[in-house]
Amino acid sequence: MPSSLLLEVPALADFNRAWTELTDWLSLLDRVLKSQRVMVGDLEDINEMIMKQKTTLQDLEQRRPQLEELITAAQNLKNKTSNQEARTIITDRIERIQNQWDEVQEHLQNRRQQLSEMLKDSMQWLEAKEEAEQVLGQARAKLESWKEGPYTVDAVQRKITETKQLSKDLRQWQINVDVANDLALKLLRDYSADDTRKVHMTTENINASWGSIQKRVNEREATLEEAHRLLQQFPLDLEKFLAWLTEAETTANVLQDATRKERLLEDAKGVRELMKQWQDLQGEVEAHTDIYHNLDENGHKILRSLEGSEEAVLLQRRLDNMNFKWSELRKKSLNIRSHLEASSEQWKRLHLSLQELLVWLQLKDDELSRQAPIGGDLQAVHKQNDVHRTFKRELKTKEPVILSTLETVRIFLTEQPLQGLEKLDQEPRELPPDERAQNVTRLLRKQAEEVNTEWEKLNLHSADWQRKIDEALETLQALQAATDELDLKLRQAEVIKGSWQPVGDLLIDSLQDHLEKVKALRGEIAPLKENVSHVNDLGRQLTTLGIQLSPYNLNTLEDLNTRWKLLQVAVEDRIRQLHEAHRDFGPASQHFLSTSVQGPWERAISPNKVPYYINHETQTTCWDHPKMTELYQSLADLNNVRFSAYRTAMKLRRLQKALCLDLLSLSAACDALDQHNLKQNDQPMDILQIINCLTTVYDRLEQEHNNLVNVPLCVDMCLNWLLNVYDTGRTGRIRVLSFKTGIISLCKAHLEDKYRYLFKQVASSTGFCDQRRLGLLLHDSIQIPRQLGEVASFGGSNIEPSVRSCFQFANNKPEIEAALFLDWMRLEPQSMVWLPVLHRVAAAETAKHQAKCNICKECPIIGFRYRSLKHFNYDICQSCFFSGRVAKGHKMHYPMVEYCTPTTSGEDVRDFAKVLKNKFRTKRYFAKHPRMGYLPVQTVLEGDNMETPASSPQLSHDDTHSRIEHYASRLAEMENSNGSYLNDSISPNESIDDEHLLIQHYCQSLNQDSPLSQPRSPAQILISLESEERGELERILADLEEENRNLQAEYDRLKQQHEHKGLSPLPSPPEMMPTSPQSPRDAELIAEAKLLRQHKGRLEARMQILEDHNKQLESQLHRLRQLLEQPQAEAKVNGTTVSSPSTSLQRSDSSQPMLLRVVGSQTSESMGEEDLLSPPQDTSTGLEEVMEQLNNSFPSSRGHNVGSLFHMAGDLGRAMESLVSVMTDEEGAE
């Protein structure tokens, strides 16, 4: 645009800039579209390009407002300016950019349409290609299944039938190949602008393979047809050839007889006639030579296929007959010739012929010797083979001459008498004729023997040399093929190796892919080891044959071995580097967790992937994370909490917050567990699986609570805590159920939802759970307080009593369902009471009560509020309550109610009524009726420990509590063996959950006269067990004393022997040392004495342990007797024994506050009793009437039931509630 025009119309500058920008973008987009090529036939590449086209279209549509704004601006400029040149330029540019826009949009749409059609055509071609490859595979399989079978007419006919069937199948399969070719041609024709190499190469490979298969089938069919024809013709040809042999043999016999007539040599005409007949015979023999060799070759093929059959024996006889006749015919022909060529100078010619043959044989032997040694490469051996092939042809040509000459000499020496030889030698000789004839005979015979010997020697030498050449040729060919194959595979692997990028340049997310590719390459090159071994074996085999490899072959072998070793080293180094990089920086590595600690601490990893921590300042290591160590130290501040359930819950709450699990919902935890497919609860999890799952959990929490969650720190600390709870031995594995139990127990969810989820994990597919599965769940759950050192207050580590309590609650059903489990858990069993208390602690953290603590005067009370049900307007804060502080006039055994949320008016009225009711109760009543805030479990008659999974190592059990558990198990076994069990004497309809009924049953058992052999109570069982243990100890002591007496006697005997022999006396037993024994026998005795002393020490230690256990059992027995004697000592009211309070032998005062009524959110329905937690009821009974009834209820007589007293107390409570309501209404009216 001219600058003058820009000066005249300044707004044109902005228009020109926007137009240029949009035009450049469209031009660039057009160039990019034209340069984009896809691999035809690659669905992934085509789909990716379609997505790119879609994205480009979206970008184009997003820029359409820019085009419209430009057109609007252009129209406004045209309206505002009167310059015709400017208007023309604006119009031209708008038209150009609109045309360019439309062209790009049309190009995009056309390209997208083309790609869609290409995708469809490619899918069709791929399907056709797969079908073609499938038929190719079937054809190859049939070809490979063909094996060399019997060479008989039937066998060959079967092969012909199979081949024709395959040819028929190939004609049918040709359709699949043609379809694939047609679709490939369509792709090559329609999408030639794109990359069609894949289609082209695949099509060529398919057609080449198909052509090769067809060629092999056709060749095989032709070969089989020819073989079938020959086999059918073989018997006829053999019969015909044998008939000709018979005729030729007859002719030869006639000629032979004619040549042996006397004075034949004098009849020249007769000799010529016989010679002509012999030549005719020899011509027929030569004409039938090829027929003979073909028959012999085919006959031996048939023999090999018929090996072991009767037909083979017959055929072998006929072939032997044919060979014999053929050989005899040739010999007779040569003899006939020899006789016909005989003359007066025959012996001289024979002498010269034999000399020439000897010279020729010597020359050929020297020539054969010069061909050695065998060459060191394939080319040299091929040349030697060609030379020797020519050499063998010369021998073959010379063979008839040599055999004929030798036969002529033999015949000559046989037929010519000495007188004939004398006539033949017409030269004057000094020797007598007889002697001269003998010399001639001796000379010819000697020369003939030499020729025969040299000929056989030369043949053997030639055969041996040919064998060496064949072996060398076969081995060198195998070596050449093996080296070529190995070189090709090594070059392919080296090309892949050359494409490797440095590990430091790889993206972290791609490390796993690169690692898998390198491992795949290692798997591909693994078979190359066999190739290398094969090549080396061939080289050694050639050396064994005495063949020195050529320098080229030696260098090739050395180069291949070196390249193979370098390739192995490179692959292993690459895998190691990628492993280290993936371990240290990969997505599944623990590298990101290294930021969870700061100096001087360093996070390290043990060989089993378990993390540990190094303090470089103190040069020490520890398993616990530094922050976890600080957390554990801070938990020591809570040890002053008097009640263990609250102490444990408050520790877990602090731990829960430190691990940020208070932010984790149950649904999020379940999603993470399902995402990692953690469904097999019995399967172990390794460290990486735990880290991956925890990372998923905390990544989600970080998205929801960005400022509260430090993912590396939380993952590392949670891992540390899980290992402390379930893998104290740091084996690097915990069970899936343990992992779920730990995470779900501390997550944020409703208590009953947790119960349902945990029960579902151990329930069967039908929704029921047996004792073993429930034991697994409770075992994993009890490890949480156990790790904090609080397990003793929750029934100990043996969960069998809890399991028994649950199933007794379910009326001893073999399996329980979720509803019964929830009902039992709502009673807060002793082993699980810490979990609901944890929820109440969490709920009470933000609770603010408008009340003042009567001890520390805190107002308002923050946290738990404890209201006395004995005194009016008496409240205690959680700090004072947990520390055990009380005000004057209030005792800890007085009933109290706990609130973790602010109270309502109804709860205030209800508590007032209860206080009023308790005002009329004596101290003795509260001492006799303590109340527990949990369900105790009966642990006196404990059985065997439930199954403890080995995959989650636990702390050592070598403590007093574990020994008590062990002997309690033995007590249960003894009880079962004696046939006395508690349930045997209780009807099925009765409930043994009520401990009052349990005590009453024990009292009845004590009052009955039961046989001594059958204990009826725990006390008798304990006494019998104690007597059994005492008897066992006495037997052990008796055995030890007997051993001691035997040792003393042996010692005295040895001492006497030493004194008798004049040796130095033995030291006393305490002074005997196992050093410098005087003889091997002494050494054995000393060692035996030492072992006996060690055994005695172990038995004494065991006896001490049993004595300690007896003391503990006596203490328990004493408490049980007190428990059983208490109801008998109590006074009876109205003839009914007052029930004693329920208790547990393993319950501690610190387990949970006695006389405690828990009221508040989540747990109020499960902790209170009906009389204390029932809602207020309106009643018309006035205060005066209630007082009157109370006065009438306290006469001195004992005829009334105590139940009426409680009924009256209830009426009093309801009356007080109505009184408070009336007073409240009056105050409102005033």
PDB file of N, CA and C in Angstrom, residues 8-83:
ATOM      1  N   GLU A   8      -2.539   9.864   4.086  1.00  0.00           N
ATOM      2  CA  GLU A   8      -3.822  10.509   3.822  1.00  0.00           C
ATOM      3  C   GLU A   8      -4.949   9.879   4.628  1.00  0.00           C
ATOM      4  N   VAL A   9      -4.904   8.529   4.737  1.00  0.00           N
ATOM      5  CA  VAL A   9      -5.945   7.817   5.509  1.00  0.00           C
ATOM      6  C   VAL A   9      -5.237   7.055   6.626  1.00  0.00           C
ATOM      7  N   PRO A  10      -5.017   7.659   7.806  1.00  0.00           N
ATOM      8  CA  PRO A  10      -4.251   6.999   8.885  1.00  0.00           C
ATOM      9  C   PRO A  10      -4.880   5.683   9.360  1.00  0.00           C
ATOM     10  N   ALA A  11      -6.206   5.559   9.300  1.00  0.00           N
ATOM     11  CA  ALA A  11      -6.854   4.333   9.784  1.00  0.00           C
ATOM     12  C   ALA A  11      -6.495   3.129   8.949  1.00  0.00           C
ATOM     13  N   LEU A  12      -5.985   3.397   7.725  1.00  0.00           N
ATOM     14  CA  LEU A  12      -5.603   2.278   6.877  1.00  0.00           C
ATOM     15  C   LEU A  12      -4.419   1.495   7.447  1.00  0.00           C
ATOM     16  N   ALA A  13      -3.580   2.135   8.275  1.00  0.00           N
ATOM     17  CA  ALA A  13      -2.410   1.455   8.836  1.00  0.00           C
ATOM     18  C   ALA A  13      -2.837   0.294   9.737  1.00  0.00           C
ATOM     19  N   ASP A  14      -3.819   0.556  10.611  1.00  0.00           N
ATOM     20  CA  ASP A  14      -4.313  -0.509  11.477  1.00  0.00           C
ATOM     21  C   ASP A  14      -4.970  -1.613  10.664  1.00  0.00           C
ATOM     22  N   PHE A  15      -5.736  -1.209   9.654  1.00  0.00           N
ATOM     23  CA  PHE A  15      -6.371  -2.210   8.800  1.00  0.00           C
ATOM     24  C   PHE A  15      -5.320  -3.046   8.075  1.00  0.00           C
ATOM     25  N   ASN A  16      -4.283  -2.376   7.575  1.00  0.00           N
ATOM     26  CA  ASN A  16      -3.246  -3.082   6.839  1.00  0.00           C
ATOM     27  C   ASN A  16      -2.493  -4.063   7.748  1.00  0.00           C
ATOM     28  N   ARG A  17      -2.241  -3.649   8.999  1.00  0.00           N
ATOM     29  CA  ARG A  17      -1.535  -4.514   9.928  1.00  0.00           C
ATOM     30  C   ARG A  17      -2.368  -5.755  10.277  1.00  0.00           C
ATOM     31  N   ALA A  18      -3.658  -5.547  10.540  1.00  0.00           N
ATOM     32  CA  ALA A  18      -4.521  -6.678  10.866  1.00  0.00           C
ATOM     33  C   ALA A  18      -4.678  -7.597   9.664  1.00  0.00           C
ATOM     34  N   TRP A  19      -4.772  -6.993   8.468  1.00  0.00           N
ATOM     35  CA  TRP A  19      -4.919  -7.822   7.259  1.00  0.00           C
ATOM     36  C   TRP A  19      -3.653  -8.650   7.004  1.00  0.00           C
ATOM     37  N   THR A  20      -2.504  -8.004   7.202  1.00  0.00           N
ATOM     38  CA  THR A  20      -1.242  -8.723   6.984  1.00  0.00           C
ATOM     39  C   THR A  20      -1.086  -9.873   7.972  1.00  0.00           C
ATOM     40  N   GLU A  21      -1.437  -9.608   9.218  1.00  0.00           N
ATOM     41  CA  GLU A  21      -1.312 -10.658  10.241  1.00  0.00           C
ATOM     42  C   GLU A  21      -2.195 -11.849   9.919  1.00  0.00           C
ATOM     43  N   LEU A  22      -3.453 -11.587   9.551  1.00  0.00           N
ATOM     44  CA  LEU A  22      -4.367 -12.680   9.246  1.00  0.00           C
ATOM     45  C   LEU A  22      -3.968 -13.407   7.972  1.00  0.00           C
ATOM     46  N   THR A  23      -3.476 -12.643   7.001  1.00  0.00           N
ATOM     47  CA  THR A  23      -3.032 -13.276   5.745  1.00  0.00           C
ATOM     48  C   THR A  23      -1.826 -14.169   5.977  1.00  0.00           C
ATOM     49  N   ASP A  24      -0.893 -13.679   6.759  1.00  0.00           N
ATOM     50  CA  ASP A  24       0.288 -14.508   7.046  1.00  0.00           C
ATOM     51  C   ASP A  24      -0.088 -15.779   7.780  1.00  0.00           C
ATOM     52  N   TRP A  25      -1.011 -15.650   8.688  1.00  0.00           N
ATOM     53  CA  TRP A  25      -1.435 -16.854   9.439  1.00  0.00           C
ATOM     54  C   TRP A  25      -2.098 -17.854   8.517  1.00  0.00           C
ATOM     55  N   LEU A  26      -2.958 -17.364   7.614  1.00  0.00           N
ATOM     56  CA  LEU A  26      -3.617 -18.263   6.671  1.00  0.00           C
ATOM     57  C   LEU A  26      -2.610 -18.899   5.718  1.00  0.00           C
ATOM     58  N   SER A  27      -1.612 -18.122   5.274  1.00  0.00           N
ATOM     59  CA  SER A  27      -0.586 -18.677   4.369  1.00  0.00           C
ATOM     60  C   SER A  27       0.230 -19.751   5.079  1.00  0.00           C
ATOM     61  N   LEU A  28       0.613 -19.458   6.325  1.00  0.00           N
ATOM     62  CA  LEU A  28       1.356 -20.452   7.101  1.00  0.00           C
ATOM     63  C   LEU A  28       0.526 -21.712   7.310  1.00  0.00           C
ATOM     64  N   LEU A  29      -0.748 -21.517   7.624  1.00  0.00           N
ATOM     65  CA  LEU A  29      -1.626 -22.663   7.836  1.00  0.00           C
ATOM     66  C   LEU A  29      -1.757 -23.485   6.563  1.00  0.00           C
ATOM     67  N   ASP A  30      -1.843 -22.798   5.419  1.00  0.00           N
ATOM     68  CA  ASP A  30      -1.963 -23.502   4.157  1.00  0.00           C
ATOM     69  C   ASP A  30      -0.687 -24.300   3.854  1.00  0.00           C
ATOM     70  N   ARG A  31       0.472 -23.708   4.117  1.00  0.00           N
ATOM     71  CA  ARG A  31       1.731 -24.413   3.879  1.00  0.00           C
ATOM     72  C   ARG A  31       1.857 -25.635   4.789  1.00  0.00           C
ATOM     73  N   VAL A  32       1.448 -25.461   6.045  1.00  0.00           N
ATOM     74  CA  VAL A  32       1.505 -26.586   6.982  1.00  0.00           C
ATOM     75  C   VAL A  32       0.598 -27.713   6.515  1.00  0.00           C
ATOM     76  N   LEU A  33      -0.595 -27.371   6.054  1.00  0.00           N
ATOM     77  CA  LEU A  33      -1.521 -28.396   5.586  1.00  0.00           C
ATOM     78  C   LEU A  33      -0.969 -29.139   4.385  1.00  0.00           C
ATOM     79  N   LYS A  34      -0.321 -28.413   3.482  1.00  0.00           N
ATOM     80  CA  LYS A  34       0.232 -29.062   2.301  1.00  0.00           C
ATOM     81  C   LYS A  34       1.434 -29.937   2.639  1.00  0.00           C
ATOM     82  N   SER A  35       2.159 -29.576   3.685  1.00  0.00           N
ATOM     83  CA  SER A  35       3.348 -30.358   4.050  1.00  0.00           C
ATOM     84  C   SER A  35       3.026 -31.562   4.918  1.00  0.00           C
ATOM     85  N   GLN A  36       1.829 -31.640   5.444  1.00  0.00           N
ATOM     86  CA  GLN A  36       1.464 -32.754   6.318  1.00  0.00           C
ATOM     87  C   GLN A  36       1.165 -33.991   5.488  1.00  0.00           C
ATOM     88  N   ARG A  37       1.874 -35.059   5.804  1.00  0.00           N
ATOM     89  CA  ARG A  37       1.683 -36.346   5.146  1.00  0.00           C
ATOM     90  C   ARG A  37       1.470 -37.420   6.214  1.00  0.00           C
ATOM     91  N   VAL A  38       0.636 -38.349   5.883  1.00  0.00           N
ATOM     92  CA  VAL A  38       0.357 -39.437   6.815  1.00  0.00           C
ATOM     93  C   VAL A  38       0.813 -40.742   6.191  1.00  0.00           C
ATOM     94  N   MET A  39       1.032 -41.713   7.042  1.00  0.00           N
ATOM     95  CA  MET A  39       1.392 -43.056   6.596  1.00  0.00           C
ATOM     96  C   MET A  39       0.117 -43.806   6.248  1.00  0.00           C
ATOM     97  N   VAL A  40      -0.090 -43.998   4.956  1.00  0.00           N
ATOM     98  CA  VAL A  40      -1.288 -44.696   4.510  1.00  0.00           C
ATOM     99  C   VAL A  40      -1.253 -46.125   5.053  1.00  0.00           C
ATOM    100  N   GLY A  41      -2.367 -46.535   5.641  1.00  0.00           N
ATOM    101  CA  GLY A  41      -2.450 -47.859   6.234  1.00  0.00           C
ATOM    102  C   GLY A  41      -2.136 -47.887   7.714  1.00  0.00           C
ATOM    103  N   ASP A  42      -1.697 -46.754   8.287  1.00  0.00           N
ATOM    104  CA  ASP A  42      -1.401 -46.657   9.717  1.00  0.00           C
ATOM    105  C   ASP A  42      -2.572 -45.955  10.390  1.00  0.00           C
ATOM    106  N   LEU A  43      -3.437 -46.713  11.017  1.00  0.00           N
ATOM    107  CA  LEU A  43      -4.657 -46.147  11.600  1.00  0.00           C
ATOM    108  C   LEU A  43      -4.354 -45.131  12.679  1.00  0.00           C
ATOM    109  N   GLU A  44      -3.355 -45.394  13.489  1.00  0.00           N
ATOM    110  CA  GLU A  44      -3.002 -44.465  14.562  1.00  0.00           C
ATOM    111  C   GLU A  44      -2.539 -43.129  13.999  1.00  0.00           C
ATOM    112  N   ASP A  45      -1.719 -43.182  12.978  1.00  0.00           N
ATOM    113  CA  ASP A  45      -1.235 -41.949  12.357  1.00  0.00           C
ATOM    114  C   ASP A  45      -2.377 -41.192  11.701  1.00  0.00           C
ATOM    115  N   ILE A  46      -3.278 -41.918  11.047  1.00  0.00           N
ATOM    116  CA  ILE A  46      -4.410 -41.254  10.380  1.00  0.00           C
ATOM    117  C   ILE A  46      -5.329 -40.619  11.411  1.00  0.00           C
ATOM    118  N   ASN A  47      -5.628 -41.333  12.475  1.00  0.00           N
ATOM    119  CA  ASN A  47      -6.492 -40.758  13.525  1.00  0.00           C
ATOM    120  C   ASN A  47      -5.854 -39.535  14.157  1.00  0.00           C
ATOM    121  N   GLU A  48      -4.552 -39.610  14.380  1.00  0.00           N
ATOM    122  CA  GLU A  48      -3.856 -38.447  14.937  1.00  0.00           C
ATOM    123  C   GLU A  48      -3.951 -37.252  14.000  1.00  0.00           C
ATOM    124  N   MET A  49      -3.807 -37.490  12.704  1.00  0.00           N
ATOM    125  CA  MET A  49      -3.913 -36.393  11.744  1.00  0.00           C
ATOM    126  C   MET A  49      -5.335 -35.859  11.679  1.00  0.00           C
ATOM    127  N   ILE A  50      -6.323 -36.732  11.813  1.00  0.00           N
ATOM    128  CA  ILE A  50      -7.717 -36.256  11.837  1.00  0.00           C
ATOM    129  C   ILE A  50      -7.945 -35.355  13.037  1.00  0.00           C
ATOM    130  N   MET A  51      -7.385 -35.736  14.192  1.00  0.00           N
ATOM    131  CA  MET A  51      -7.511 -34.889  15.374  1.00  0.00           C
ATOM    132  C   MET A  51      -6.831 -33.538  15.149  1.00  0.00           C
ATOM    133  N   LYS A  52      -5.682 -33.571  14.494  1.00  0.00           N
ATOM    134  CA  LYS A  52      -5.005 -32.304  14.187  1.00  0.00           C
ATOM    135  C   LYS A  52      -5.855 -31.450  13.260  1.00  0.00           C
ATOM    136  N   GLN A  53      -6.476 -32.062  12.255  1.00  0.00           N
ATOM    137  CA  GLN A  53      -7.328 -31.311  11.344  1.00  0.00           C
ATOM    138  C   GLN A  53      -8.525 -30.730  12.081  1.00  0.00           C
ATOM    139  N   LYS A  54      -9.066 -31.511  12.985  1.00  0.00           N
ATOM    140  CA  LYS A  54     -10.186 -31.013  13.776  1.00  0.00           C
ATOM    141  C   LYS A  54      -9.765 -29.827  14.630  1.00  0.00           C
ATOM    142  N   THR A  55      -8.588 -29.938  15.243  1.00  0.00           N
ATOM    143  CA  THR A  55      -8.083 -28.820  16.046  1.00  0.00           C
ATOM    144  C   THR A  55      -7.832 -27.598  15.184  1.00  0.00           C
ATOM    145  N   THR A  56      -7.294 -27.813  13.986  1.00  0.00           N
ATOM    146  CA  THR A  56      -7.036 -26.696  13.086  1.00  0.00           C
ATOM    147  C   THR A  56      -8.334 -26.020  12.668  1.00  0.00           C
ATOM    148  N   LEU A  57      -9.369 -26.805  12.380  1.00  0.00           N
ATOM    149  CA  LEU A  57     -10.671 -26.230  12.042  1.00  0.00           C
ATOM    150  C   LEU A  57     -11.238 -25.409  13.193  1.00  0.00           C
ATOM    151  N   GLN A  58     -11.035 -25.930  14.414  1.00  0.00           N
ATOM    152  CA  GLN A  58     -11.496 -25.172  15.582  1.00  0.00           C
ATOM    153  C   GLN A  58     -10.742 -23.849  15.702  1.00  0.00           C
ATOM    154  N   ASP A  59      -9.435 -23.893  15.459  1.00  0.00           N
ATOM    155  CA  ASP A  59      -8.655 -22.646  15.484  1.00  0.00           C
ATOM    156  C   ASP A  59      -9.149 -21.682  14.416  1.00  0.00           C
ATOM    157  N   LEU A  60      -9.484 -22.230  13.259  1.00  0.00           N
ATOM    158  CA  LEU A  60      -9.976 -21.375  12.174  1.00  0.00           C
ATOM    159  C   LEU A  60     -11.297 -20.734  12.547  1.00  0.00           C
ATOM    160  N   GLU A  61     -12.185 -21.532  13.160  1.00  0.00           N
ATOM    161  CA  GLU A  61     -13.467 -20.972  13.581  1.00  0.00           C
ATOM    162  C   GLU A  61     -13.298 -19.945  14.694  1.00  0.00           C
ATOM    163  N   GLN A  62     -12.307 -20.174  15.568  1.00  0.00           N
ATOM    164  CA  GLN A  62     -12.067 -19.200  16.629  1.00  0.00           C
ATOM    165  C   GLN A  62     -11.549 -17.878  16.085  1.00  0.00           C
ATOM    166  N   ARG A  63     -10.892 -17.930  14.944  1.00  0.00           N
ATOM    167  CA  ARG A  63     -10.388 -16.696  14.327  1.00  0.00           C
ATOM    168  C   ARG A  63     -11.406 -16.056  13.370  1.00  0.00           C
ATOM    169  N   ARG A  64     -12.532 -16.670  13.168  1.00  0.00           N
ATOM    170  CA  ARG A  64     -13.535 -16.088  12.267  1.00  0.00           C
ATOM    171  C   ARG A  64     -13.996 -14.718  12.755  1.00  0.00           C
ATOM    172  N   PRO A  65     -14.192 -14.528  14.077  1.00  0.00           N
ATOM    173  CA  PRO A  65     -14.552 -13.146  14.488  1.00  0.00           C
ATOM    174  C   PRO A  65     -13.499 -12.122  14.069  1.00  0.00           C
ATOM    175  N   GLN A  66     -12.253 -12.513  14.046  1.00  0.00           N
ATOM    176  CA  GLN A  66     -11.204 -11.597  13.591  1.00  0.00           C
ATOM    177  C   GLN A  66     -11.412 -11.226  12.125  1.00  0.00           C
ATOM    178  N   LEU A  67     -11.790 -12.207  11.303  1.00  0.00           N
ATOM    179  CA  LEU A  67     -12.066 -11.922   9.895  1.00  0.00           C
ATOM    180  C   LEU A  67     -13.275 -11.020   9.757  1.00  0.00           C
ATOM    181  N   GLU A  68     -14.316 -11.302  10.522  1.00  0.00           N
ATOM    182  CA  GLU A  68     -15.515 -10.467  10.445  1.00  0.00           C
ATOM    183  C   GLU A  68     -15.234  -9.043  10.915  1.00  0.00           C
ATOM    184  N   GLU A  69     -14.430  -8.930  11.973  1.00  0.00           N
ATOM    185  CA  GLU A  69     -14.060  -7.582  12.427  1.00  0.00           C
ATOM    186  C   GLU A  69     -13.268  -6.849  11.349  1.00  0.00           C
ATOM    187  N   LEU A  70     -12.403  -7.579  10.648  1.00  0.00           N
ATOM    188  CA  LEU A  70     -11.621  -6.959   9.578  1.00  0.00           C
ATOM    189  C   LEU A  70     -12.518  -6.514   8.440  1.00  0.00           C
ATOM    190  N   ILE A  71     -13.502  -7.337   8.092  1.00  0.00           N
ATOM    191  CA  ILE A  71     -14.437  -6.950   7.025  1.00  0.00           C
ATOM    192  C   ILE A  71     -15.262  -5.749   7.452  1.00  0.00           C
ATOM    193  N   THR A  72     -15.699  -5.743   8.711  1.00  0.00           N
ATOM    194  CA  THR A  72     -16.476  -4.602   9.210  1.00  0.00           C
ATOM    195  C   THR A  72     -15.638  -3.333   9.208  1.00  0.00           C
ATOM    196  N   ALA A  73     -14.375  -3.473   9.657  1.00  0.00           N
ATOM    197  CA  ALA A  73     -13.485  -2.302   9.639  1.00  0.00           C
ATOM    198  C   ALA A  73     -13.255  -1.812   8.213  1.00  0.00           C
ATOM    199  N   ALA A  74     -13.115  -2.738   7.290  1.00  0.00           N
ATOM    200  CA  ALA A  74     -12.923  -2.337   5.891  1.00  0.00           C
ATOM    201  C   ALA A  74     -14.140  -1.603   5.351  1.00  0.00           C
ATOM    202  N   GLN A  75     -15.323  -2.090   5.687  1.00  0.00           N
ATOM    203  CA  GLN A  75     -16.541  -1.428   5.225  1.00  0.00           C
ATOM    204  C   GLN A  75     -16.652  -0.037   5.817  1.00  0.00           C
ATOM    205  N   ASN A  76     -16.280   0.089   7.091  1.00  0.00           N
ATOM    206  CA  ASN A  76     -16.317   1.431   7.721  1.00  0.00           C
ATOM    207  C   ASN A  76     -15.315   2.365   7.069  1.00  0.00           C
ATOM    208  N   LEU A  77     -14.126   1.852   6.735  1.00  0.00           N
ATOM    209  CA  LEU A  77     -13.132   2.700   6.071  1.00  0.00           C
ATOM    210  C   LEU A  77     -13.610   3.143   4.694  1.00  0.00           C
ATOM    211  N   LYS A  78     -14.224   2.220   3.993  1.00  0.00           N
ATOM    212  CA  LYS A  78     -14.737   2.583   2.670  1.00  0.00           C
ATOM    213  C   LYS A  78     -15.814   3.650   2.776  1.00  0.00           C
ATOM    214  N   ASN A  79     -16.613   3.577   3.827  1.00  0.00           N
ATOM    215  CA  ASN A  79     -17.661   4.567   3.997  1.00  0.00           C
ATOM    216  C   ASN A  79     -17.102   5.917   4.413  1.00  0.00           C
ATOM    217  N   LYS A  80     -15.983   5.889   5.174  1.00  0.00           N
ATOM    218  CA  LYS A  80     -15.447   7.146   5.703  1.00  0.00           C
ATOM    219  C   LYS A  80     -14.531   7.856   4.719  1.00  0.00           C
ATOM    220  N   THR A  81     -13.914   7.142   3.798  1.00  0.00           N
ATOM    221  CA  THR A  81     -12.963   7.785   2.894  1.00  0.00           C
ATOM    222  C   THR A  81     -13.599   7.986   1.526  1.00  0.00           C
ATOM    223  N   SER A  82     -13.173   9.036   0.902  1.00  0.00           N
ATOM    224  CA  SER A  82     -13.654   9.328  -0.458  1.00  0.00           C
ATOM    225  C   SER A  82     -12.577   9.051  -1.494  1.00  0.00           C
ATOM    226  N   ASN A  83     -11.395   8.556  -1.007  1.00  0.00           N
ATOM    227  CA  ASN A  83     -10.292   8.260  -1.922  1.00  0.00           C
ATOM    228  C   ASN A  83     -10.637   6.962  -2.654  1.00  0.00           C
TER     229      ASN A  83
END
